[in-house]
């Protein structure tokens, strides 16, 4: 079936480790809806975030641009309104665009091309979470991660995140019902609805019905156990310190419970995905809708003794990506691709000329890959946020992953022979030529001294502005969803018969 301008449903989750999606969800995961979606999807086994942290990853996902281009370096860097996003590209082409859920936009613009946001965001929109390279090693206790998420893992029936994601799913389904009422209108606009959940992001706390699914599960301990601090690479040591690891005694039971809570929350998200797909099916929109499933970054989840994200290791940097819909052949694609590719891919699927998109993206459309072609460029990654003292960059190409930071020795891993990234080949003379090639390419791609200077200037500016704006009257940037209550349900300026008929879909048969 060919659809000229298909509807598009984007389902985004938060902090989902791509190693648990080797070809759709791993067998041990209780995720029947995602497994059914995977069976009819193009599945990208080696897809990577552009930056392993929420706000920079999401700004890059929206625009298809690296953080060094968006200037969204960390979770408190402003996303400026002049950067074109996939919501802009699609809206310009006639699409209705809406967001239900998290996107972690920082700054006064909380739309970035979306016509409508159905919820507020779960995280703050101001500059309060700005790290400070002028104070290397400083822990900002009130917002930095710590290991309490691990020691506090367990069961709860409601949390801050559950309350949020329950609302995200409810309002997204409500919006799909509203859109279905226009199905029979030949003049209707195609739509792109992005539904963005905060799970399975820590804390690792889950509802009992999902927790119980993983009783006795043998994946509750990581394949690679904790590496002693002194044997960790320099960046991993900084991350451990930033998470205040010294103040916590993490036991094997803590690790198992945290991972169980995480897997349980994948099942929680899976239930929400099932609700969305069921709504599409019952409203007869499924066959006309592209569905894209993705995550912003992963979670180390105890591998190597590391937790959360902020690392270029596979658990943190590799993320699932699946695309299903009209004219999308199902199958697995193993070559490395990037979340930077999502924005141009969406535009391509919508029939938008790539000539009008490519000046605004660092990615490539994956439509040719889906149909048997190849992605032509290496996958690039950047990180310049908490836990770092200077920017890190990474290149993933073929079987290789290269990591560079001006402060640290280079890292080079052969992921075919060493999927656990336990052997750094950068100091091995047998791989000197490969290392030299990657180092040369990195220095062409990035001016590391300039990158560092731009990050420091951005941080310093924001510290001044944040401190000023917290004095005196405070006007929040957080999104306030609008609802025209006087235009909903039955009101006295409406004809009841017309209303009842227009709000029913399918129409009376």
Coordinates of C-alpha atoms in Angstrom, one line a residue:
X1 CA 0.0 0.0 0.0
X2 CA 1.4 3.4 -0.9
X3 CA 0.4 6.5 1.1
X4 CA 1.6 9.8 -0.4
X5 CA 1.5 11.7 3.0
X6 CA 1.2 9.1 5.7
X7 CA 0.2 9.9 9.2
X8 CA 3.2 9.5 11.6
X9 CA 3.2 8.3 15.2
X10 CA 6.5 8.7 17.0
X11 CA 6.8 6.8 20.2
X12 CA 9.8 7.9 22.2
X13 CA 11.0 6.4 25.5
X14 CA 13.6 7.6 27.9
X15 CA 16.9 5.9 28.7
X16 CA 16.3 2.6 26.9
X17 CA 19.4 0.6 26.5
X18 CA 19.8 -0.6 22.9
X19 CA 21.7 -3.8 23.8
X20 CA 18.3 -5.1 25.0
X21 CA 17.0 -4.6 21.5
X22 CA 19.3 -6.9 19.5
X23 CA 16.5 -7.5 17.0
X24 CA 13.4 -6.0 18.6
X25 CA 13.0 -6.6 22.4
X26 CA 15.2 -9.3 23.8
X27 CA 13.4 -12.6 24.4
X28 CA 13.4 -12.3 28.2
X29 CA 11.6 -9.0 28.1
X30 CA 7.8 -9.1 28.7
X31 CA 7.0 -6.7 25.8
X32 CA 4.4 -8.4 23.6
X33 CA 3.3 -5.1 21.9
X34 CA 6.8 -4.0 21.1
X35 CA 7.7 -7.5 19.8
X36 CA 4.6 -7.4 17.5
X37 CA 5.7 -4.0 16.3
X38 CA 9.2 -5.2 15.7
X39 CA 8.0 -8.1 13.6
X40 CA 6.7 -5.7 11.0
X41 CA 9.4 -3.0 11.4
X42 CA 12.7 -2.1 9.9
X43 CA 14.9 -2.7 12.9
X44 CA 18.2 -0.9 13.4
X45 CA 20.4 -3.0 15.6
X46 CA 23.2 -0.5 15.9
X47 CA 21.6 2.8 16.3
X48 CA 23.2 5.5 18.5
X49 CA 22.3 8.6 20.3
X50 CA 24.1 11.8 19.3
X51 CA 24.7 12.6 23.0
X52 CA 24.1 10.4 26.0
X53 CA 22.0 12.8 28.0
X54 CA 18.3 13.9 27.8
X55 CA 18.2 17.5 26.6
X56 CA 21.2 17.4 24.1
X57 CA 20.0 14.0 22.8
X58 CA 16.4 15.3 22.3
X59 CA 17.4 18.6 20.7
X60 CA 19.6 16.6 18.2
X61 CA 16.8 14.1 17.6
X62 CA 14.4 16.9 16.8
X63 CA 16.8 18.8 14.5
X64 CA 19.1 16.1 13.2
X65 CA 22.0 18.2 14.4
X66 CA 24.9 17.5 16.7
X67 CA 25.0 19.3 20.0
X68 CA 28.0 21.4 18.8
X69 CA 25.5 22.8 16.2
X70 CA 22.4 23.1 18.3
X71 CA 24.4 24.5 21.2
X72 CA 22.3 22.3 23.5
X73 CA 25.3 20.9 25.4
X74 CA 23.6 19.8 28.6
X75 CA 20.3 19.6 30.4
X76 CA 20.1 23.4 30.9
X77 CA 21.2 24.8 27.6
X78 CA 18.7 26.9 25.6
X79 CA 17.3 25.4 22.4
X80 CA 17.0 28.4 20.2
X81 CA 13.8 28.9 18.2
X82 CA 15.6 29.4 14.8
X83 CA 16.8 25.8 14.5
X84 CA 14.5 23.8 12.1
X85 CA 13.2 20.6 13.6
X86 CA 11.3 17.7 12.1
X87 CA 8.1 19.3 13.5
X88 CA 8.9 22.5 11.5
X89 CA 9.7 20.5 8.3
X90 CA 6.5 18.4 8.5
X91 CA 4.3 21.4 9.5
X92 CA 5.7 23.4 6.6
X93 CA 4.6 20.5 4.3
X94 CA 1.1 20.6 5.6
X95 CA 1.2 18.3 8.6
X96 CA -0.6 18.9 11.9
X97 CA 2.1 18.3 14.6
X98 CA 1.5 17.6 18.3
X99 CA 3.6 16.4 21.3
X100 CA 2.3 14.5 24.3
X101 CA 5.1 14.1 26.9
X102 CA 8.7 14.9 27.5
X103 CA 11.1 16.7 25.2
X104 CA 13.2 18.6 27.7
X105 CA 13.2 21.9 25.8
X106 CA 15.1 24.5 27.7
X107 CA 14.2 28.2 27.2
X108 CA 11.0 30.2 26.6
X109 CA 10.1 28.4 23.3
X110 CA 8.4 25.2 24.4
X111 CA 7.0 24.2 21.0
X112 CA 9.8 24.2 18.4
X113 CA 7.5 23.5 15.6
X114 CA 4.7 21.6 17.4
X115 CA 1.4 23.2 16.9
X116 CA 0.2 21.8 20.2
X117 CA 1.6 20.3 23.3
X118 CA -0.8 18.2 25.3
X119 CA 1.1 18.0 28.5
X120 CA 3.7 20.1 30.4
X121 CA 7.2 18.7 30.6
X122 CA 8.4 16.5 33.4
X123 CA 11.7 18.4 33.8
X124 CA 12.4 22.2 34.3
X125 CA 12.8 24.5 31.3
X126 CA 15.2 27.0 32.9
X127 CA 19.0 27.2 33.3
X128 CA 19.1 25.7 36.9
X129 CA 20.8 22.5 35.9
X130 CA 23.8 24.1 34.3
X131 CA 27.1 22.3 35.0
X132 CA 30.3 24.4 35.5
X133 CA 33.6 23.5 33.8
X134 CA 35.2 26.2 36.0
X135 CA 34.8 23.9 39.0
X136 CA 35.9 20.4 37.8
X137 CA 34.8 17.7 40.2
X138 CA 32.1 19.8 41.9
X139 CA 28.9 17.8 42.7
X140 CA 25.8 19.9 42.5
X141 CA 23.8 17.8 45.0
X142 CA 20.3 19.0 44.4
X143 CA 20.2 17.7 40.8
X144 CA 23.1 15.4 40.1
X145 CA 22.4 11.7 39.9
X146 CA 23.4 9.6 42.8
X147 CA 23.2 5.9 43.6
X148 CA 20.0 6.3 45.6
X149 CA 18.1 5.3 42.5
X150 CA 19.9 1.9 42.8
X151 CA 19.6 1.4 46.5
X152 CA 15.9 2.6 46.5
X153 CA 14.7 0.3 43.7
X154 CA 11.5 -1.6 44.3
X155 CA 7.7 -1.5 44.0
X156 CA 5.3 1.5 44.1
X157 CA 1.9 1.9 42.6
X158 CA 2.3 5.6 41.8
X159 CA 5.4 7.8 41.4
X160 CA 6.2 11.2 39.9
X161 CA 7.1 9.4 36.6
X162 CA 4.1 7.1 36.5
X163 CA 1.7 10.0 37.1
X164 CA 3.4 11.8 34.2
X165 CA 3.4 8.8 31.8
X166 CA -0.2 7.8 32.6
X167 CA -1.2 11.4 31.6
X168 CA 1.0 11.3 28.5
X169 CA -0.7 8.1 27.3
X170 CA -4.2 9.2 28.1
X171 CA -3.9 12.5 26.3
X172 CA -2.2 10.9 23.3
X173 CA -5.0 8.4 22.9
X174 CA -7.5 11.1 23.3
X175 CA -5.8 13.1 20.5
X176 CA -5.8 10.0 18.2
X177 CA -9.5 9.7 18.7
X178 CA -10.0 13.3 17.9
X179 CA -7.9 13.0 14.7
X180 CA -9.8 9.9 13.6
X181 CA -13.0 12.0 13.3
X182 CA -11.4 13.6 10.2
X183 CA -10.6 10.3 8.5
X184 CA -13.3 10.7 5.9
X185 CA -12.5 14.3 5.1
X186 CA -10.6 14.4 1.8
X187 CA -9.2 17.9 2.8
X188 CA -7.9 16.8 6.1
X189 CA -4.2 17.4 7.0
X190 CA -2.0 14.5 7.6
X191 CA -0.7 14.4 11.2
X192 CA 2.4 13.7 13.1
X193 CA 1.9 12.9 16.8
X194 CA 4.9 12.4 19.1
X195 CA 4.3 10.5 22.3
X196 CA 7.3 10.7 24.6
X197 CA 7.4 8.7 27.9
X198 CA 9.8 9.2 30.8
X199 CA 10.1 5.5 31.5
X200 CA 12.2 3.3 31.9
X201 CA 14.4 6.2 33.1
X202 CA 15.4 5.8 36.8
X203 CA 14.3 5.7 39.6
X204 CA 14.0 2.0 39.2
X205 CA 10.5 1.8 40.8
X206 CA 7.7 -0.2 39.1
X207 CA 4.1 -1.2 39.7
X208 CA 3.8 -4.6 41.2
X209 CA 2.1 -6.2 38.2
X210 CA 5.1 -5.4 36.1
X211 CA 7.6 -6.1 38.8
X212 CA 6.2 -9.6 39.3
X213 CA 6.8 -10.4 35.6
X214 CA 10.5 -10.7 36.3
X215 CA 10.4 -13.0 39.3
X216 CA 13.4 -15.3 39.1
X217 CA 14.7 -13.7 35.9
X218 CA 18.3 -14.7 35.2
X219 CA 19.1 -11.4 33.5
X220 CA 19.0 -9.5 36.8
X221 CA 22.8 -9.3 37.1
X222 CA 24.9 -7.7 34.3
X223 CA 27.1 -9.7 32.1
X224 CA 30.1 -7.5 33.0
X225 CA 30.5 -7.0 36.7
X226 CA 31.8 -4.0 38.5
X227 CA 35.3 -2.8 37.4
X228 CA 37.3 -1.3 40.3
X229 CA 37.5 2.5 40.3
X230 CA 41.3 2.5 39.7
X231 CA 40.9 0.3 36.6
X232 CA 38.2 2.4 35.0
X233 CA 39.0 4.8 32.2
X234 CA 39.3 8.5 33.1
X235 CA 35.8 9.5 32.0
X236 CA 34.2 6.5 33.8
X237 CA 36.0 7.5 37.0
X238 CA 34.6 11.0 36.6
X239 CA 31.1 9.6 36.2
X240 CA 31.4 7.4 39.2
X241 CA 32.5 10.4 41.3
X242 CA 29.7 12.6 39.9
X243 CA 27.2 9.9 41.0
X244 CA 28.7 10.0 44.6
X245 CA 29.5 6.3 44.4
X246 CA 31.7 6.4 47.5
X247 CA 28.8 7.1 49.8
X248 CA 26.9 4.0 48.8
X249 CA 27.6 0.3 49.3
X250 CA 26.0 -1.2 46.2
X251 CA 25.2 -4.9 46.9
X252 CA 24.4 -7.6 44.4
X253 CA 20.8 -7.5 45.7
X254 CA 20.7 -3.7 44.9
X255 CA 21.9 -4.3 41.4
X256 CA 19.4 -7.1 40.8
X257 CA 16.5 -5.1 42.2
X258 CA 17.4 -2.0 40.1
X259 CA 17.6 -4.0 36.9
X260 CA 14.3 -5.7 37.8
X261 CA 12.6 -2.4 38.2
X262 CA 14.1 -1.2 34.9
X263 CA 12.9 -4.2 33.0
X264 CA 9.5 -3.9 34.7
X265 CA 9.2 -0.4 33.5
X266 CA 9.9 -1.5 29.9
X267 CA 6.9 -3.7 30.3
X268 CA 4.9 -0.7 31.7
X269 CA 5.9 1.3 28.5
X270 CA 5.0 -1.7 26.4
X271 CA 1.4 -1.6 27.8
X272 CA 1.2 2.1 26.8
X273 CA 2.5 1.2 23.3
X274 CA -0.2 -1.4 23.0
X275 CA -2.9 1.1 23.9
X276 CA -1.7 3.5 21.2
X277 CA -1.6 0.8 18.6
X278 CA -5.0 -0.5 19.6
X279 CA -6.5 3.0 19.2
X280 CA -4.9 3.3 15.7
X281 CA -6.4 -0.1 14.8
X282 CA -9.9 0.5 16.0
X283 CA -10.1 4.0 14.4
X284 CA -9.0 2.5 11.1
X285 CA -5.8 4.6 10.9
X286 CA -3.2 1.9 11.3
X287 CA -2.8 1.2 7.6
X288 CA -2.1 4.9 6.8
X289 CA 0.3 5.5 9.7
X290 CA 4.1 5.3 9.9
X291 CA 5.2 4.3 13.4
X292 CA 8.6 5.1 14.7
X293 CA 9.9 3.8 18.0
X294 CA 13.0 5.3 19.5
X295 CA 14.8 6.4 22.7
X296 CA 17.0 9.4 23.5
X297 CA 19.9 7.4 25.1
X298 CA 20.5 4.3 27.1
X299 CA 21.4 3.2 30.7
X300 CA 24.6 1.3 31.7
X301 CA 22.4 -0.5 34.3
X302 CA 25.3 -1.7 36.4
X303 CA 27.5 -3.0 33.5
X304 CA 31.2 -2.3 34.5
X305 CA 29.8 -0.8 37.8
X306 CA 28.4 2.2 35.8
X307 CA 24.9 3.5 36.0
X308 CA 22.6 5.8 34.1
X309 CA 24.1 7.4 30.9
X310 CA 26.7 10.1 30.1
X311 CA 29.0 7.5 28.6
X312 CA 29.8 6.4 25.0
X313 CA 29.9 2.7 26.1
X314 CA 27.2 0.6 24.4
X315 CA 24.7 0.5 27.2
X316 CA 24.5 4.2 27.4
X317 CA 25.0 5.3 23.8
X318 CA 23.2 2.6 21.8
X319 CA 19.4 2.9 21.5
X320 CA 16.6 1.1 19.8
X321 CA 15.1 2.3 16.5
X322 CA 12.2 0.6 14.7
X323 CA 10.1 2.0 11.8
X324 CA 6.9 0.3 10.6
X325 CA 4.2 1.4 8.1
X326 CA 3.2 1.6 4.5
X327 CA 6.0 0.5 2.1
X328 CA 8.4 -0.3 4.9
X329 CA 9.9 -3.8 4.5
X330 CA 10.4 -5.6 7.8
X331 CA 13.9 -6.7 8.5
X332 CA 17.1 -6.1 10.6
X333 CA 19.7 -3.6 9.6
X334 CA 23.1 -4.0 11.2
X335 CA 25.2 -1.1 9.9
X336 CA 25.6 1.8 12.4
X337 CA 23.0 4.6 12.2
X338 CA 22.1 7.5 14.3
X339 CA 19.2 9.3 16.0
X340 CA 20.5 12.2 13.9
X341 CA 19.0 10.3 10.9
X342 CA 15.5 10.4 12.3
X343 CA 14.6 14.0 11.3
X344 CA 15.6 13.6 7.6
X345 CA 14.0 10.1 7.5
X346 CA 10.7 11.5 8.7
X347 CA 10.8 14.2 6.1
X348 CA 11.7 11.7 3.4
X349 CA 8.8 9.4 4.4
X350 CA 6.5 12.4 4.2
X351 CA 7.6 13.1 0.6
X352 CA 9.5 16.3 1.4
X353 CA 12.4 17.0 -1.0
X354 CA 15.7 16.1 0.6
X355 CA 17.3 19.2 -1.0
X356 CA 15.3 21.3 1.4
X357 CA 16.3 19.3 4.4
X358 CA 19.9 18.4 4.1
X359 CA 21.3 21.9 4.8
X360 CA 19.7 21.6 8.2
X361 CA 20.8 18.2 9.3
X362 CA 24.0 16.3 10.2
X363 CA 22.1 13.0 9.5
X364 CA 21.0 11.1 6.5
X365 CA 17.6 9.7 5.5
X366 CA 17.3 6.0 6.3
X367 CA 14.8 5.4 3.6
X368 CA 17.5 4.2 1.2
X369 CA 18.8 1.9 3.9
X370 CA 15.4 0.4 4.5
X371 CA 15.2 -0.5 0.8
X372 CA 18.7 -2.1 0.7
X373 CA 21.1 0.8 0.5
X374 CA 23.8 2.0 2.9
X375 CA 24.4 4.9 5.2
X376 CA 27.4 6.6 3.7
X377 CA 29.0 8.5 6.7
X378 CA 30.3 7.4 10.1
X379 CA 28.1 7.9 13.2
X380 CA 29.2 10.8 15.3
X381 CA 28.6 11.5 19.0
X382 CA 29.4 14.3 21.4
X383 CA 29.2 14.8 25.2
X384 CA 29.8 18.0 27.1
X385 CA 27.7 17.9 30.2
X386 CA 27.9 16.9 33.9
X387 CA 30.6 14.4 34.8
X388 CA 32.8 15.7 32.0
X389 CA 35.6 18.3 32.5
X390 CA 36.0 19.0 28.7
X391 CA 34.0 17.7 25.7
X392 CA 34.2 14.1 24.5
X393 CA 33.6 13.0 21.0
X394 CA 33.1 9.6 19.4
X395 CA 33.0 7.9 16.0
X396 CA 31.3 4.6 15.3
X397 CA 32.0 3.1 11.9
X398 CA 32.0 -0.5 10.8
X399 CA 33.2 -2.6 13.7
X400 CA 35.1 0.3 15.3
X401 CA 34.3 2.8 18.1
X402 CA 36.7 5.6 18.7
X403 CA 36.5 8.0 21.7
X404 CA 38.5 11.2 22.1
X405 CA 38.8 13.8 24.9
X406 CA 41.6 16.4 25.1
X407 CA 42.1 15.4 28.8
X408 CA 42.3 11.6 28.3
X409 CA 44.1 8.9 26.4
X410 CA 42.2 7.8 23.3
X411 CA 40.0 4.8 23.3
X412 CA 39.5 2.4 20.4
X413 CA 37.3 -0.7 20.5
X414 CA 36.7 -3.5 18.0
X415 CA 33.0 -4.3 18.7
X416 CA 33.0 -7.4 16.6
X417 CA 35.6 -9.2 18.7
X418 CA 35.0 -7.2 21.9
X419 CA 31.3 -6.3 22.3
X420 CA 31.8 -5.6 26.0
X421 CA 34.4 -2.9 25.2
X422 CA 36.9 -4.4 27.7
X423 CA 40.1 -4.1 25.6
X424 CA 41.2 -0.6 24.6
X425 CA 43.3 -1.1 21.4
X426 CA 44.5 2.5 21.3
X427 CA 47.9 1.6 22.8
X428 CA 48.3 -1.6 20.8
X429 CA 51.0 -1.1 18.0
X430 CA 49.1 -3.5 15.8
X431 CA 46.2 -1.0 15.6
X432 CA 48.3 2.2 15.3
X433 CA 47.2 2.8 11.7
X434 CA 43.5 2.5 12.6
X435 CA 43.9 4.8 15.6
X436 CA 45.8 7.4 13.5
X437 CA 43.0 7.3 10.9
X438 CA 40.3 7.9 13.4
X439 CA 42.3 10.5 15.3
X440 CA 42.9 12.4 12.1
X441 CA 39.2 12.3 11.1
X442 CA 38.2 13.5 14.6
X443 CA 40.5 16.5 14.4
X444 CA 39.1 17.4 11.0
X445 CA 35.5 17.1 12.3
X446 CA 36.1 18.9 15.6
X447 CA 38.2 21.8 16.7
X448 CA 38.4 20.5 20.3
X449 CA 39.8 23.7 21.8
X450 CA 37.0 25.8 20.2
X451 CA 34.4 23.3 21.3
X452 CA 35.6 23.5 24.9
X453 CA 35.7 27.3 24.8
X454 CA 32.1 27.5 23.4
X455 CA 30.8 25.1 26.1
X456 CA 32.5 27.1 28.8
X457 CA 31.1 30.4 27.5
X458 CA 27.6 29.0 27.3
X459 CA 27.8 27.7 30.9
X460 CA 29.2 31.0 32.3
X461 CA 26.5 33.0 30.5
X462 CA 23.7 30.8 31.9
X463 CA 25.0 31.0 35.4
X464 CA 24.7 34.8 35.3
X465 CA 21.2 34.7 33.7
X466 CA 19.9 32.0 36.0
X467 CA 21.0 33.8 39.2
X468 CA 19.5 37.0 38.0
X469 CA 16.1 35.5 37.0
X470 CA 15.7 33.8 40.4
X471 CA 15.9 37.2 42.1
X472 CA 12.5 39.0 42.5
X473 CA 9.5 38.1 40.5
X474 CA 9.9 34.8 38.7
X475 CA 8.2 34.0 35.4
X476 CA 8.5 30.3 34.5
X477 CA 9.3 29.0 31.0
X478 CA 7.6 25.6 31.7
X479 CA 4.9 24.8 29.2
X480 CA 1.4 25.5 30.3
X481 CA -1.0 23.4 28.2
X482 CA -3.9 25.3 26.8
X483 CA -7.4 23.9 26.8
X484 CA -10.4 25.7 25.3
X485 CA -12.9 24.3 27.7
X486 CA -15.7 26.3 26.2
X487 CA -15.3 24.6 22.8
X488 CA -15.4 21.0 24.2
X489 CA -18.3 18.6 24.7
X490 CA -21.7 20.3 24.5
X491 CA -22.1 24.1 24.7
X492 CA -25.0 26.4 23.9
X493 CA -23.5 27.9 20.7
X494 CA -23.5 24.3 19.2
X495 CA -26.3 22.2 17.6
X496 CA -26.6 19.0 19.6
X497 CA -27.4 16.8 16.6
X498 CA -24.5 18.1 14.6
X499 CA -22.2 17.8 17.5
X500 CA -23.1 14.2 18.3
X501 CA -22.7 13.2 14.7
X502 CA -19.4 15.0 14.2
X503 CA -17.8 13.6 17.3
X504 CA -18.6 10.0 16.4
X505 CA -16.2 7.8 14.4
X506 CA -16.9 5.7 12.6
X507 CA -20.2 7.5 11.6
X508 CA -23.5 5.7 12.0
X509 CA -23.6 2.6 9.9

